[in-house]
Short mmCIF file of C-alpha atoms and ligand atoms in Angstrom, two decimals:
data_model
loop_
_atom_site.label_atom_id
_atom_site.label_comp_id
_atom_site.label_asym_id
_atom_site.label_seq_id
_atom_site.Cartn_x
_atom_site.Cartn_y
_atom_site.Cartn_z
CA UNK A 1 0.03 -0.07 -0.26
CA UNK A 2 1.11 3.81 -0.38
CA UNK A 3 1.03 5.30 2.99
CA UNK A 4 1.52 9.03 4.16
CA UNK A 5 2.23 9.51 7.70
CA UNK A 6 1.79 13.35 8.67
CA UNK A 7 4.40 14.36 11.58
CA UNK A 8 7.37 12.38 11.80
CA UNK A 9 8.21 12.42 15.43
CA UNK A 10 7.97 9.54 18.07
CA UNK A 11 4.81 8.17 16.85
CA UNK A 12 5.06 9.02 12.93
CA UNK A 13 8.58 7.72 12.61
CA UNK A 14 7.78 4.68 14.36
CA UNK A 15 4.67 4.34 12.79
CA UNK A 16 6.19 4.92 8.93
CA UNK A 17 9.10 2.76 9.56
CA UNK A 18 7.12 -0.07 10.72
CA UNK A 19 4.75 0.05 7.94
CA UNK A 20 7.25 0.32 5.64
CA UNK A 21 8.76 -2.99 6.99
CA UNK A 22 5.92 -4.62 6.23
CA UNK A 23 6.40 -3.70 2.51
CA UNK A 24 4.42 -0.68 2.12
CA UNK A 25 6.21 2.33 0.61
CA UNK A 26 5.98 5.15 3.03
CA UNK A 27 6.30 8.97 2.88
CA UNK A 28 6.71 11.01 6.06
CA UNK A 29 5.91 14.42 6.05
CA UNK A 30 7.23 17.03 8.74
CA UNK A 31 7.46 20.64 8.79
CA UNK A 32 10.63 20.72 10.81
CA UNK A 33 13.22 20.83 7.70
CA UNK A 34 16.00 20.09 9.85
CA UNK A 35 14.24 17.01 11.19
CA UNK A 36 13.64 15.97 7.50
CA UNK A 37 17.23 16.66 6.01
CA UNK A 38 18.72 14.56 9.16
CA UNK A 39 16.44 11.69 8.10
CA UNK A 40 17.23 12.22 4.53
CA UNK A 41 21.07 11.69 5.17
CA UNK A 42 20.16 8.45 6.95
CA UNK A 43 20.39 9.68 10.62
CA UNK A 44 17.73 9.18 13.11
CA UNK A 45 16.41 12.23 15.05
CA UNK A 46 15.30 10.46 18.23
CA UNK A 47 16.58 7.32 20.20
CA UNK A 48 14.82 4.51 20.26
CA UNK A 49 15.74 1.18 20.70
CA UNK A 50 15.84 -1.30 17.52
CA UNK A 51 14.77 1.63 15.25
CA UNK A 52 18.05 2.53 13.24
CA UNK A 53 18.20 -0.86 11.74
CA UNK A 54 14.86 -0.79 10.22
CA UNK A 55 14.96 2.73 9.36
CA UNK A 56 18.41 2.30 7.58
CA UNK A 57 17.12 -0.75 6.15
CA UNK A 58 14.03 0.32 4.52
CA UNK A 59 15.20 3.83 3.18
CA UNK A 60 17.95 1.83 1.38
CA UNK A 61 15.13 -0.55 -0.33
CA UNK A 62 13.38 2.71 -1.12
CA UNK A 63 10.39 2.15 0.89
CA UNK A 64 10.93 5.18 3.33
CA UNK A 65 10.83 8.35 2.17
CA UNK A 66 10.83 11.94 4.09
CA UNK A 67 9.73 15.32 2.79
CA UNK A 68 8.30 18.59 3.95
CA UNK A 69 5.95 19.18 1.04
CA UNK A 70 2.79 17.69 1.97
CA UNK A 71 1.42 17.74 -1.60
CA UNK A 72 4.38 15.55 -2.82
CA UNK A 73 4.04 13.31 0.61
CA UNK A 74 0.40 12.45 -0.19
CA UNK A 75 0.55 12.12 -3.83
CA UNK A 76 -0.97 8.59 -4.59
CA UNK A 77 -1.72 7.74 -0.98
CA UNK A 78 -4.24 5.47 -0.18
CA UNK A 79 -4.13 6.04 3.55
CA UNK A 80 -2.85 9.20 5.46
CA UNK A 81 -1.82 9.18 9.09
CA UNK A 82 -2.11 12.06 11.16
CA UNK A 83 0.73 11.55 13.79
CA UNK A 84 0.61 15.14 14.92
CA UNK A 85 1.29 16.80 18.06
CA UNK A 86 -1.95 17.79 20.07
CA UNK A 87 -0.38 19.53 23.27
CA UNK A 88 -2.09 20.88 25.76
CA UNK A 89 -4.03 24.21 25.56
CA UNK A 90 -3.99 26.73 28.24
CA UNK A 91 -7.14 25.36 29.61
CA UNK A 92 -5.90 21.89 29.62
CA UNK A 93 -7.69 20.36 26.61
CA UNK A 94 -5.95 18.91 23.79
CA UNK A 95 -4.71 21.55 21.10
CA UNK A 96 -6.16 20.37 17.94
CA UNK A 97 -4.63 23.37 15.94
CA UNK A 98 -1.76 21.10 14.35
CA UNK A 99 -4.45 18.45 13.43
CA UNK A 100 -7.26 20.72 12.06
CA UNK A 101 -4.72 22.93 10.20
CA UNK A 102 -3.81 19.59 8.21
CA UNK A 103 -7.00 18.75 8.00
CA UNK A 104 -8.02 21.80 5.81
CA UNK A 105 -4.85 21.68 3.74
CA UNK A 106 -5.72 18.19 2.88
CA UNK A 107 -9.19 19.21 1.71
CA UNK A 108 -7.22 21.18 -0.67
CA UNK A 109 -5.05 18.78 -2.26
CA UNK A 110 -6.67 15.37 -2.18
CA UNK A 111 -7.85 14.32 -5.44
CA UNK A 112 -8.59 10.35 -5.21
CA UNK A 113 -10.50 8.44 -2.41
CA UNK A 114 -8.56 8.51 0.45
CA UNK A 115 -8.30 7.25 4.28
CA UNK A 116 -7.36 10.04 6.46
CA UNK A 117 -6.70 8.41 9.93
CA UNK A 118 -6.07 10.16 13.35
CA UNK A 119 -2.80 8.35 15.03
CA UNK A 120 -2.53 11.42 17.58
CA UNK A 121 -4.30 11.41 20.75
CA UNK A 122 -7.73 13.34 20.37
CA UNK A 123 -10.75 14.27 22.42
CA UNK A 124 -13.93 12.64 21.54
CA UNK A 125 -15.20 14.13 18.49
CA UNK A 126 -12.10 14.73 17.00
CA UNK A 127 -12.77 12.39 13.77
CA UNK A 128 -16.09 14.68 13.43
CA UNK A 129 -14.08 18.04 13.50
CA UNK A 130 -11.41 16.32 10.90
CA UNK A 131 -14.15 15.15 8.53
CA UNK A 132 -15.70 18.62 8.59
CA UNK A 133 -12.60 20.76 8.34
CA UNK A 134 -11.69 18.28 5.18
CA UNK A 135 -14.96 18.63 3.61
CA UNK A 136 -15.04 22.50 4.12
CA UNK A 137 -11.65 22.92 2.50
CA UNK A 138 -12.47 20.77 -0.60
CA UNK A 139 -12.83 22.63 -3.80
CA UNK A 140 -16.33 22.07 -4.03
CA UNK A 141 -17.12 22.90 -0.36
CA UNK A 142 -19.31 19.96 -0.25
CA UNK A 143 -18.47 16.91 1.81
CA UNK A 144 -17.29 14.18 -0.79
CA UNK A 145 -18.99 15.68 -3.46
CA UNK A 146 -16.06 15.72 -5.96
CA UNK A 147 -13.53 13.49 -3.70
CA UNK A 148 -14.81 10.73 -1.13
CA UNK A 149 -12.89 10.22 1.83
CA UNK A 150 -13.14 8.56 5.41
CA UNK A 151 -11.85 9.71 8.48
CA UNK A 152 -10.71 7.15 10.72
CA UNK A 153 -9.46 7.19 14.86
CA UNK A 154 -6.71 4.50 15.16
CA UNK A 155 -5.21 5.67 18.64
CA UNK A 156 -1.68 4.63 19.14
CA UNK A 157 -0.47 2.59 22.10
CA UNK A 158 3.15 2.28 21.59
CA UNK A 159 5.53 3.09 24.73
CA UNK A 160 8.87 4.96 24.05
CA UNK A 161 11.84 2.80 24.76
CA UNK A 162 9.68 -0.27 23.36
CA UNK A 163 8.39 1.82 20.63
CA UNK A 164 9.34 -0.78 17.65
CA UNK A 165 8.41 -3.90 19.56
CA UNK A 166 5.13 -2.27 20.35
CA UNK A 167 4.56 -1.25 17.01
CA UNK A 168 5.27 -4.35 15.50
CA UNK A 169 3.40 -6.44 17.79
CA UNK A 170 0.72 -4.72 19.43
CA UNK A 171 -1.65 -6.20 22.44
CA UNK A 172 -4.50 -4.98 20.24
CA UNK A 173 -5.35 -2.31 17.44
CA UNK A 174 -8.11 -0.12 17.71
CA UNK A 175 -9.92 1.03 14.93
CA UNK A 176 -12.58 3.17 14.97
CA UNK A 177 -14.85 3.94 11.78
CA UNK A 178 -18.22 3.41 10.53
CA UNK A 179 -16.86 3.03 7.15
CA UNK A 180 -16.66 -0.90 5.57
CA UNK A 181 -14.50 0.62 2.79
CA UNK A 182 -12.06 1.92 5.89
CA UNK A 183 -12.53 -1.34 7.45
CA UNK A 184 -11.62 -3.48 4.74
CA UNK A 185 -8.22 -1.63 3.83
CA UNK A 186 -7.00 -1.31 7.39
CA UNK A 187 -7.75 -4.84 8.33
CA UNK A 188 -5.37 -5.48 5.47
CA UNK A 189 -2.74 -3.33 6.68
CA UNK A 190 -2.71 -4.33 10.07
CA UNK A 191 -3.00 -8.47 9.58
CA UNK A 192 0.96 -8.71 9.56
CA UNK A 193 1.03 -7.35 13.02
CA UNK A 194 -1.25 -9.17 14.74
CA UNK A 195 -0.37 -12.76 13.24
CA UNK A 196 -0.12 -14.08 16.74
CA UNK A 197 -3.73 -13.38 17.74
CA UNK A 198 -3.40 -10.38 19.32
CA UNK A 199 -7.22 -8.70 18.65
CA UNK A 200 -7.70 -5.93 15.68
CA UNK A 201 -10.75 -4.27 17.47
CA UNK A 202 -13.40 -2.59 15.62
CA UNK A 203 -15.42 0.30 17.21
CA UNK A 204 -17.39 3.56 16.61
CA UNK A 205 -14.88 6.83 16.16
CA UNK A 206 -15.60 8.39 19.81
CA UNK A 207 -15.23 5.01 21.36
CA UNK A 208 -11.91 4.67 19.78
CA UNK A 209 -11.19 8.37 20.95
CA UNK A 210 -12.22 7.46 24.15
CA UNK A 211 -10.04 4.39 24.59
CA UNK A 212 -6.54 6.00 24.08
CA UNK A 213 -8.01 8.34 27.22
CA UNK A 214 -8.85 5.71 29.22
CA UNK A 215 -6.34 3.55 28.91
CA UNK A 216 -3.65 6.44 29.80
CA UNK A 217 -5.60 7.59 32.56
CA UNK A 218 -6.36 4.17 34.03
CA UNK A 219 -2.45 3.69 33.95
CA UNK A 220 -1.78 7.07 35.63
CA UNK A 221 -3.99 6.49 38.26
CA UNK A 222 -2.49 2.85 39.01
CA UNK A 223 0.78 4.24 39.47
CA UNK A 224 -0.81 7.18 41.49
CA UNK A 225 -2.38 4.53 43.80
CA UNK A 226 0.89 2.89 44.21
CA UNK A 227 2.84 5.96 45.21
CA UNK A 228 0.06 6.79 47.50
CA UNK A 229 0.37 3.51 49.17
CA UNK A 230 4.15 3.66 49.28
CA UNK A 231 3.88 7.23 51.15
CA UNK A 232 1.57 5.12 53.74
CA UNK A 233 4.17 2.64 53.99
CA UNK A 234 6.66 5.36 55.17
CA UNK A 235 4.02 6.79 57.85
CA UNK A 236 3.52 3.43 59.00
CA UNK A 237 6.74 1.53 58.73
CA UNK A 238 5.73 -0.65 56.27
CA UNK A 239 7.75 -2.12 53.09
CA UNK A 240 5.93 -0.87 49.67
CA UNK A 241 7.90 -4.08 48.19
CA UNK A 242 6.04 -6.66 50.22
CA UNK A 243 2.90 -4.67 49.43
CA UNK A 244 3.00 -4.71 46.09
CA UNK A 245 4.17 -8.51 45.64
CA UNK A 246 1.39 -9.12 48.20
CA UNK A 247 -1.34 -7.23 45.71
CA UNK A 248 0.41 -7.89 42.57
CA UNK A 249 -0.42 -12.06 42.56
CA UNK A 250 -3.56 -11.35 42.40
CA UNK A 251 -4.79 -11.78 38.89
CA UNK A 252 -7.64 -8.88 39.27
CA UNK A 253 -4.69 -6.25 39.92
CA UNK A 254 -1.92 -7.52 38.28
CA UNK A 255 2.11 -7.35 38.67
CA UNK A 256 2.73 -4.92 36.13
CA UNK A 257 2.37 -0.87 36.59
CA UNK A 258 2.81 -1.48 40.77
CA UNK A 259 6.14 0.07 41.11
CA UNK A 260 6.16 3.07 43.26
CA UNK A 261 8.41 5.84 42.54
CA UNK A 262 8.77 9.81 41.86
CA UNK A 263 5.60 10.15 39.73
CA UNK A 264 5.15 9.58 36.19
CA UNK A 265 5.79 11.96 33.61
CA UNK A 266 6.67 12.12 29.58
CA UNK A 267 4.77 13.45 26.67
CA UNK A 268 1.58 11.34 27.26
CA UNK A 269 0.08 10.49 30.82
CA UNK A 270 0.32 14.05 32.40
CA UNK A 271 -1.16 15.80 29.24
CA UNK A 272 -3.71 12.87 28.35
CA UNK A 273 -5.04 12.84 31.95
CA UNK A 274 -5.65 16.70 31.92
CA UNK A 275 -7.36 16.67 28.55
CA UNK A 276 -9.87 13.74 29.98
CA UNK A 277 -10.31 15.83 33.14
CA UNK A 278 -11.20 18.77 30.74
CA UNK A 279 -13.21 16.71 28.25
CA UNK A 280 -15.43 15.46 30.85
CA UNK A 281 -15.90 18.78 32.64
CA UNK A 282 -16.97 20.10 29.21
CA UNK A 283 -19.82 17.84 29.11
CA UNK A 284 -20.31 18.80 33.15
CA UNK A 285 -19.35 15.54 34.18
CA UNK A 286 -16.50 16.00 37.27
CA UNK A 287 -14.11 13.14 36.63
CA UNK A 288 -12.79 13.54 40.51
CA UNK A 289 -10.32 10.62 40.65
CA UNK A 290 -8.50 12.70 37.60
CA UNK A 291 -8.11 15.71 39.87
CA UNK A 292 -6.93 13.84 42.48
CA UNK A 293 -4.26 11.86 40.09
CA UNK A 294 -3.05 14.91 38.60
CA UNK A 295 -2.27 16.58 42.19
CA UNK A 296 -0.68 13.91 43.78
CA UNK A 297 1.57 13.11 40.87
CA UNK A 298 3.02 16.42 40.77
CA UNK A 299 3.56 16.29 44.64
CA UNK A 300 5.39 12.88 44.36
CA UNK A 301 7.84 13.94 41.98
CA UNK A 302 9.22 16.01 44.78
CA UNK A 303 9.25 13.13 47.16
CA UNK A 304 12.62 13.09 47.67
CA UNK A 305 13.12 16.45 48.32
CA UNK A 306 11.92 16.72 51.80
CA UNK A 307 14.19 13.72 52.82
CA UNK A 308 17.17 15.41 51.13
CA UNK A 309 16.59 18.78 53.06
CA UNK A 310 16.12 16.82 56.43
CA UNK A 311 19.50 14.90 55.84
CA UNK A 312 21.20 18.44 55.50
CA UNK A 313 19.29 19.96 58.22
CA UNK A 314 17.89 22.25 55.51
CA UNK A 315 21.07 23.68 54.52
CA UNK A 316 21.53 22.88 51.05
CA UNK A 317 23.40 25.91 49.92
CA UNK A 318 26.48 24.93 48.38
CA UNK A 319 25.79 21.07 48.65
CA UNK A 320 27.20 19.21 45.91
CA UNK A 321 24.33 16.77 44.60
CA UNK A 322 25.21 13.97 41.84
CA UNK A 323 21.80 13.15 39.58
CA UNK A 324 21.66 9.85 37.94
CA UNK A 325 19.01 10.10 35.70
CA UNK A 326 16.93 12.45 33.75
CA UNK A 327 14.59 11.25 30.75
CA UNK A 328 11.16 10.48 32.59
CA UNK A 329 11.93 6.83 32.14
CA UNK A 330 14.76 4.53 30.76
CA UNK A 331 15.53 3.89 27.01
CA UNK A 332 14.27 6.89 25.67
CA UNK A 333 15.68 10.58 25.33
CA UNK A 334 12.49 12.29 25.84
CA UNK A 335 12.27 14.80 28.82
CA UNK A 336 8.71 16.12 28.82
CA UNK A 337 7.30 16.02 32.45
CA UNK A 338 10.40 14.07 33.41
CA UNK A 339 10.32 14.46 37.41
CA UNK A 340 14.53 14.85 37.19
CA UNK A 341 13.48 18.01 36.00
CA UNK A 342 11.29 19.32 39.13
CA UNK A 343 13.98 17.64 41.39
CA UNK A 344 16.43 19.90 39.51
CA UNK A 345 14.51 23.21 40.01
CA UNK A 346 13.75 22.29 43.51
CA UNK A 347 17.51 21.76 44.63
CA UNK A 348 18.72 24.60 42.48
CA UNK A 349 16.03 27.08 44.27
CA UNK A 350 17.38 25.64 47.42
CA UNK A 351 21.27 26.38 46.33
CA UNK A 352 22.72 23.05 45.59
CA UNK A 353 25.10 22.81 42.41
CA UNK A 354 23.91 19.54 40.53
CA UNK A 355 26.07 17.32 38.15
CA UNK A 356 23.91 15.14 36.39
CA UNK A 357 24.47 11.90 34.14
CA UNK A 358 22.02 10.57 31.73
CA UNK A 359 22.73 7.82 28.86
CA UNK A 360 20.76 9.39 26.26
CA UNK A 361 19.00 12.81 27.87
CA UNK A 362 21.71 15.33 28.27
CA UNK A 363 21.73 16.93 25.27
CA UNK A 364 17.75 17.69 25.42
CA UNK A 365 18.44 19.17 29.04
CA UNK A 366 21.31 20.95 28.12
CA UNK A 367 19.28 22.33 25.37
CA UNK A 368 16.86 23.37 28.32
CA UNK A 369 19.15 24.27 31.14
CA UNK A 370 22.04 25.47 29.54
CA UNK A 371 25.00 25.81 32.41
CA UNK A 372 22.20 26.02 35.11
CA UNK A 373 23.60 22.58 35.94
CA UNK A 374 26.72 20.42 35.06
CA UNK A 375 27.02 16.89 33.38
CA UNK A 376 29.81 14.01 32.81
CA UNK A 377 29.83 11.67 30.18
CA UNK A 378 30.15 8.98 32.58
CA UNK A 379 28.34 8.22 35.42
CA UNK A 380 30.93 7.60 37.87
CA UNK A 381 32.28 11.10 37.23
CA UNK A 382 29.08 12.60 38.54
CA UNK A 383 29.88 11.23 41.90
CA UNK A 384 33.62 13.05 42.26
CA UNK A 385 33.80 14.99 45.91
CA UNK A 386 29.30 14.88 45.60
CA UNK A 387 27.60 15.24 49.02
CA UNK A 388 24.79 12.37 48.08
CA UNK A 389 23.61 10.78 44.87
CA UNK A 390 20.13 11.32 43.64
CA UNK A 391 18.41 8.69 41.43
CA UNK A 392 15.59 9.84 39.13
CA UNK A 393 15.60 7.34 36.44
CA UNK A 394 15.86 3.70 36.47
CA UNK A 395 18.03 3.10 33.61
CA UNK A 396 19.60 -0.42 33.71
CA UNK A 397 23.19 0.50 33.82
CA UNK A 398 22.22 2.25 37.57
CA UNK A 399 20.86 -1.44 39.00
CA UNK A 400 24.00 -3.06 39.67
CA UNK A 401 26.62 -0.26 40.07
CA UNK A 402 30.27 -0.47 41.32
CA UNK A 403 29.24 0.32 44.82
CA UNK A 404 33.17 0.25 45.93
CA UNK A 405 33.80 3.07 43.02
CA UNK A 406 31.01 4.93 44.56
CA UNK A 407 32.12 4.62 47.76
CA UNK A 408 35.40 6.01 47.07
CA UNK A 409 34.49 8.88 44.59
CA UNK A 410 31.65 10.11 47.01
CA UNK A 411 32.31 12.70 50.06
CA UNK A 412 29.28 11.32 51.95
CA UNK A 413 27.97 7.71 51.51
CA UNK A 414 24.50 9.07 50.85
CA UNK A 415 21.97 7.78 48.30
CA UNK A 416 18.15 8.96 47.61
CA UNK A 417 16.74 6.52 45.26
CA UNK A 418 13.85 7.60 43.61
CA UNK A 419 13.12 4.40 41.78
CA UNK A 420 14.03 1.84 44.47
CA UNK A 421 17.02 0.30 42.48
CA UNK A 422 18.87 -1.01 45.45
CA UNK A 423 18.01 -4.04 48.11
CA UNK A 424 17.91 -2.69 51.63
CA UNK A 425 20.13 -5.04 53.26
CA UNK A 426 22.86 -4.74 50.58
CA UNK A 427 22.64 -0.90 51.29
CA UNK A 428 22.95 -1.88 55.07
CA UNK A 429 26.09 -3.48 54.59
CA UNK A 430 27.96 -1.47 52.56
CA UNK A 431 26.99 1.27 55.45
CA UNK A 432 25.34 4.10 53.04
CA UNK A 433 22.61 6.24 54.35
CA UNK A 434 19.69 5.31 51.74
CA UNK A 435 16.40 6.58 51.38
CA UNK A 436 14.01 5.60 48.99
CA UNK A 437 10.30 5.57 47.98
CA UNK A 438 7.69 3.57 50.61
CA UNK A 439 10.82 1.82 52.37
CA UNK A 440 12.68 2.37 55.64
CA UNK A 441 15.60 4.66 55.74
CA UNK A 442 19.08 2.48 56.23
CA UNK A 443 21.17 4.69 58.30
CA UNK A 444 24.82 3.59 58.83
N1 LIG B 1 5.14 9.75 22.02
C1 LIG B 1 4.46 8.67 22.63
O1 LIG B 1 4.93 7.62 23.14
C2 LIG B 1 3.01 8.88 22.20
C3 LIG B 1 2.33 7.65 22.26
C4 LIG B 1 1.02 7.20 21.69
C5 LIG B 1 0.38 8.34 21.18
N2 LIG B 1 1.08 9.81 20.92
C6 LIG B 1 0.31 10.75 20.60
O2 LIG B 1 1.06 10.89 19.21
C7 LIG B 1 0.76 12.20 18.97
C8 LIG B 1 2.35 12.89 18.11
O3 LIG B 1 2.96 12.36 19.31
P1 LIG B 1 4.77 12.29 19.31
O4 LIG B 1 5.14 11.83 20.41
O5 LIG B 1 4.70 11.60 18.14
O6 LIG B 1 4.99 14.12 19.10
P2 LIG B 1 6.06 14.89 18.35
O7 LIG B 1 6.33 16.24 18.85
O8 LIG B 1 7.76 13.97 18.87
O9 LIG B 1 6.13 14.59 16.98
C9 LIG B 1 4.95 15.79 16.30
C10 LIG B 1 5.69 15.75 14.84
O10 LIG B 1 4.88 16.48 14.17
C11 LIG B 1 5.39 17.71 13.38
N3 LIG B 1 4.70 18.55 12.91
C12 LIG B 1 3.88 20.23 13.75
N4 LIG B 1 3.08 20.22 12.71
C13 LIG B 1 3.14 19.73 11.59
C14 LIG B 1 2.50 20.09 10.16
N5 LIG B 1 1.99 21.20 9.90
N6 LIG B 1 2.97 19.33 9.19
C15 LIG B 1 3.64 17.84 9.41
N7 LIG B 1 4.27 18.17 10.69
C16 LIG B 1 4.18 18.47 11.60
C17 LIG B 1 6.18 18.32 14.15
O11 LIG B 1 7.48 18.85 13.91
C18 LIG B 1 7.06 16.89 15.10
O12 LIG B 1 7.77 16.22 14.23
C19 LIG B 1 0.41 13.22 20.18
O13 LIG B 1 -0.89 13.33 19.91
C20 LIG B 1 0.35 11.70 21.28
O14 LIG B 1 0.00 12.04 22.41
C21 LIG B 1 2.42 9.38 21.75
#
C-alpha cells in the first residue's frame, strides 16, 4: 500500500518505519526542515531501541521516504496517518490546531479516495471535526461531492523505549470507523502485525478516541495509587515492596505498573489525564479521580526533596548533588514532564550544585537548562566529591553499579533513590545512608 504519515516525531517515525517494514511504501512528512534533512541523510532524530536497523533497511530499499512537502508526500497515498502533536492548550484541553490545520490543507489537495487516520491522541469528537475541516476546504465545499474520503480513529498505544516492539506486536489494534471500505483496507494493513492472534478491535470513532484516554488515565491512576500506598508505608513503617508483591499476585490487580517512585512524566500521561479531565468537565462531568491523580503526581515528583533537606538540616546551599537519570523513564531521551526536572528546579532553588548524568537525555536537558547544572560523560564522574547521589530514572546501568567505586568517589555515602533500585540489606552492609520510596531509611 502507499501510505503517508504527517508528523515525523516519536509516533510518526516509528509508524512510518514499521509500515515500511511490512512492505508498504511510506512517505513521512514534517514541517521541521532540519528533521527531514537529517532523516534524509540516514540519521535518526530520536533515540529508540531497534529503530535504526529498520529505518536504514527500509530507506535503502526505497520503501521509506521523507519530505517537507505535504502535497508531494500524499501523492497517490491510499492512507494518510496524522501523527501530529496534541499539546495541552491553556485550559488543559488538547490543542487541535496542528490536526485541524493539516486537515484543512488536505481538503485542498486530495484528489482520489483516501483514508485519513487520526493516530494522535485526540478528544472524543475529533474525527468529526477533521471530517468537517476537510469537507469544508474541498474545492466544491461539499463533503465528498468530488473526492470521497473517510476519517478513522486509530489511536496509538506504543511506549517510548519499546516502541518498535509495541508497534510490530501490539497487544491490540483499535480502529474506530463506520466505513466498511476503510475497515477492509485497514484490516489488510494491520494483519501482519497481529499474526499471533492479538485482536484488531473495531468500534465507532468516539469509542476509539475515548479508549486511548481511558487507557492512559487508568495507568496513570494505577501508578498514583501505588505511590500513595508507598507514602503510607513510610508513615506506618511498612515495606511497599512487600505490599506490591502481596497485591500484584492477585490476577485482578496484576504485577505490572505497581512499582512506586517519584511520579509519572513523559509526553503522554500528564497531558492525556489533564485533557480527559477537561473533556469530562466540558460535558458537565466531574471526574474527581483524575483531579486527585494530577495533584498527587505533582507532589510525588518532589517526594525526595524533604528527605534530602532533612538529611542536610535544611542547609543545601553549596551542597554538591550528583544526579543519575534525566529522562522521564529509561530507554528514551524524552524529558517532557520528567520528574528529574522538578527535582533539579527544587534543588537549585535551595542553592545546591548539581552534576548530572543520563545515557541519552543530556543533550535535551542541556538545550533546556544550559549551564544551570553540570553534566559528565560518564556516570561515575558525577560522584566526585558529591555530598549525595540522587537517582531519578531507572536506567538498567544504574541497577548494579560498582559500589566500591561509588564509595571511593562520593564525599558522603548518601543515596536518595526515587526508583527503589537497591536492596535494603545490601545498602545496610555497605554502610550507606539510603532513602528510597515507601521503604525504611537505611542508616549507617
Ligand atoms: N510519544 C508517545 O509515546 C506517544 C504514544 C502514543 C500516542 N502519542 C500521541 O501521538 C501524537 C504525536 O506524538 P509524538 O510524541 O510523536 O509528538 P512529537 O512532538 O514527537 O512529533 C510531532 C511531529 O509533528 C510535526 N509537525 C507539527 N506540525 C506539523 C505540520 N503542520 N505538518 C507536518 N508535521 C508537523 C512536528 O515537527 C513533530 O516532528 C500526540 O497526540 C501524542 O499524544 C504519543
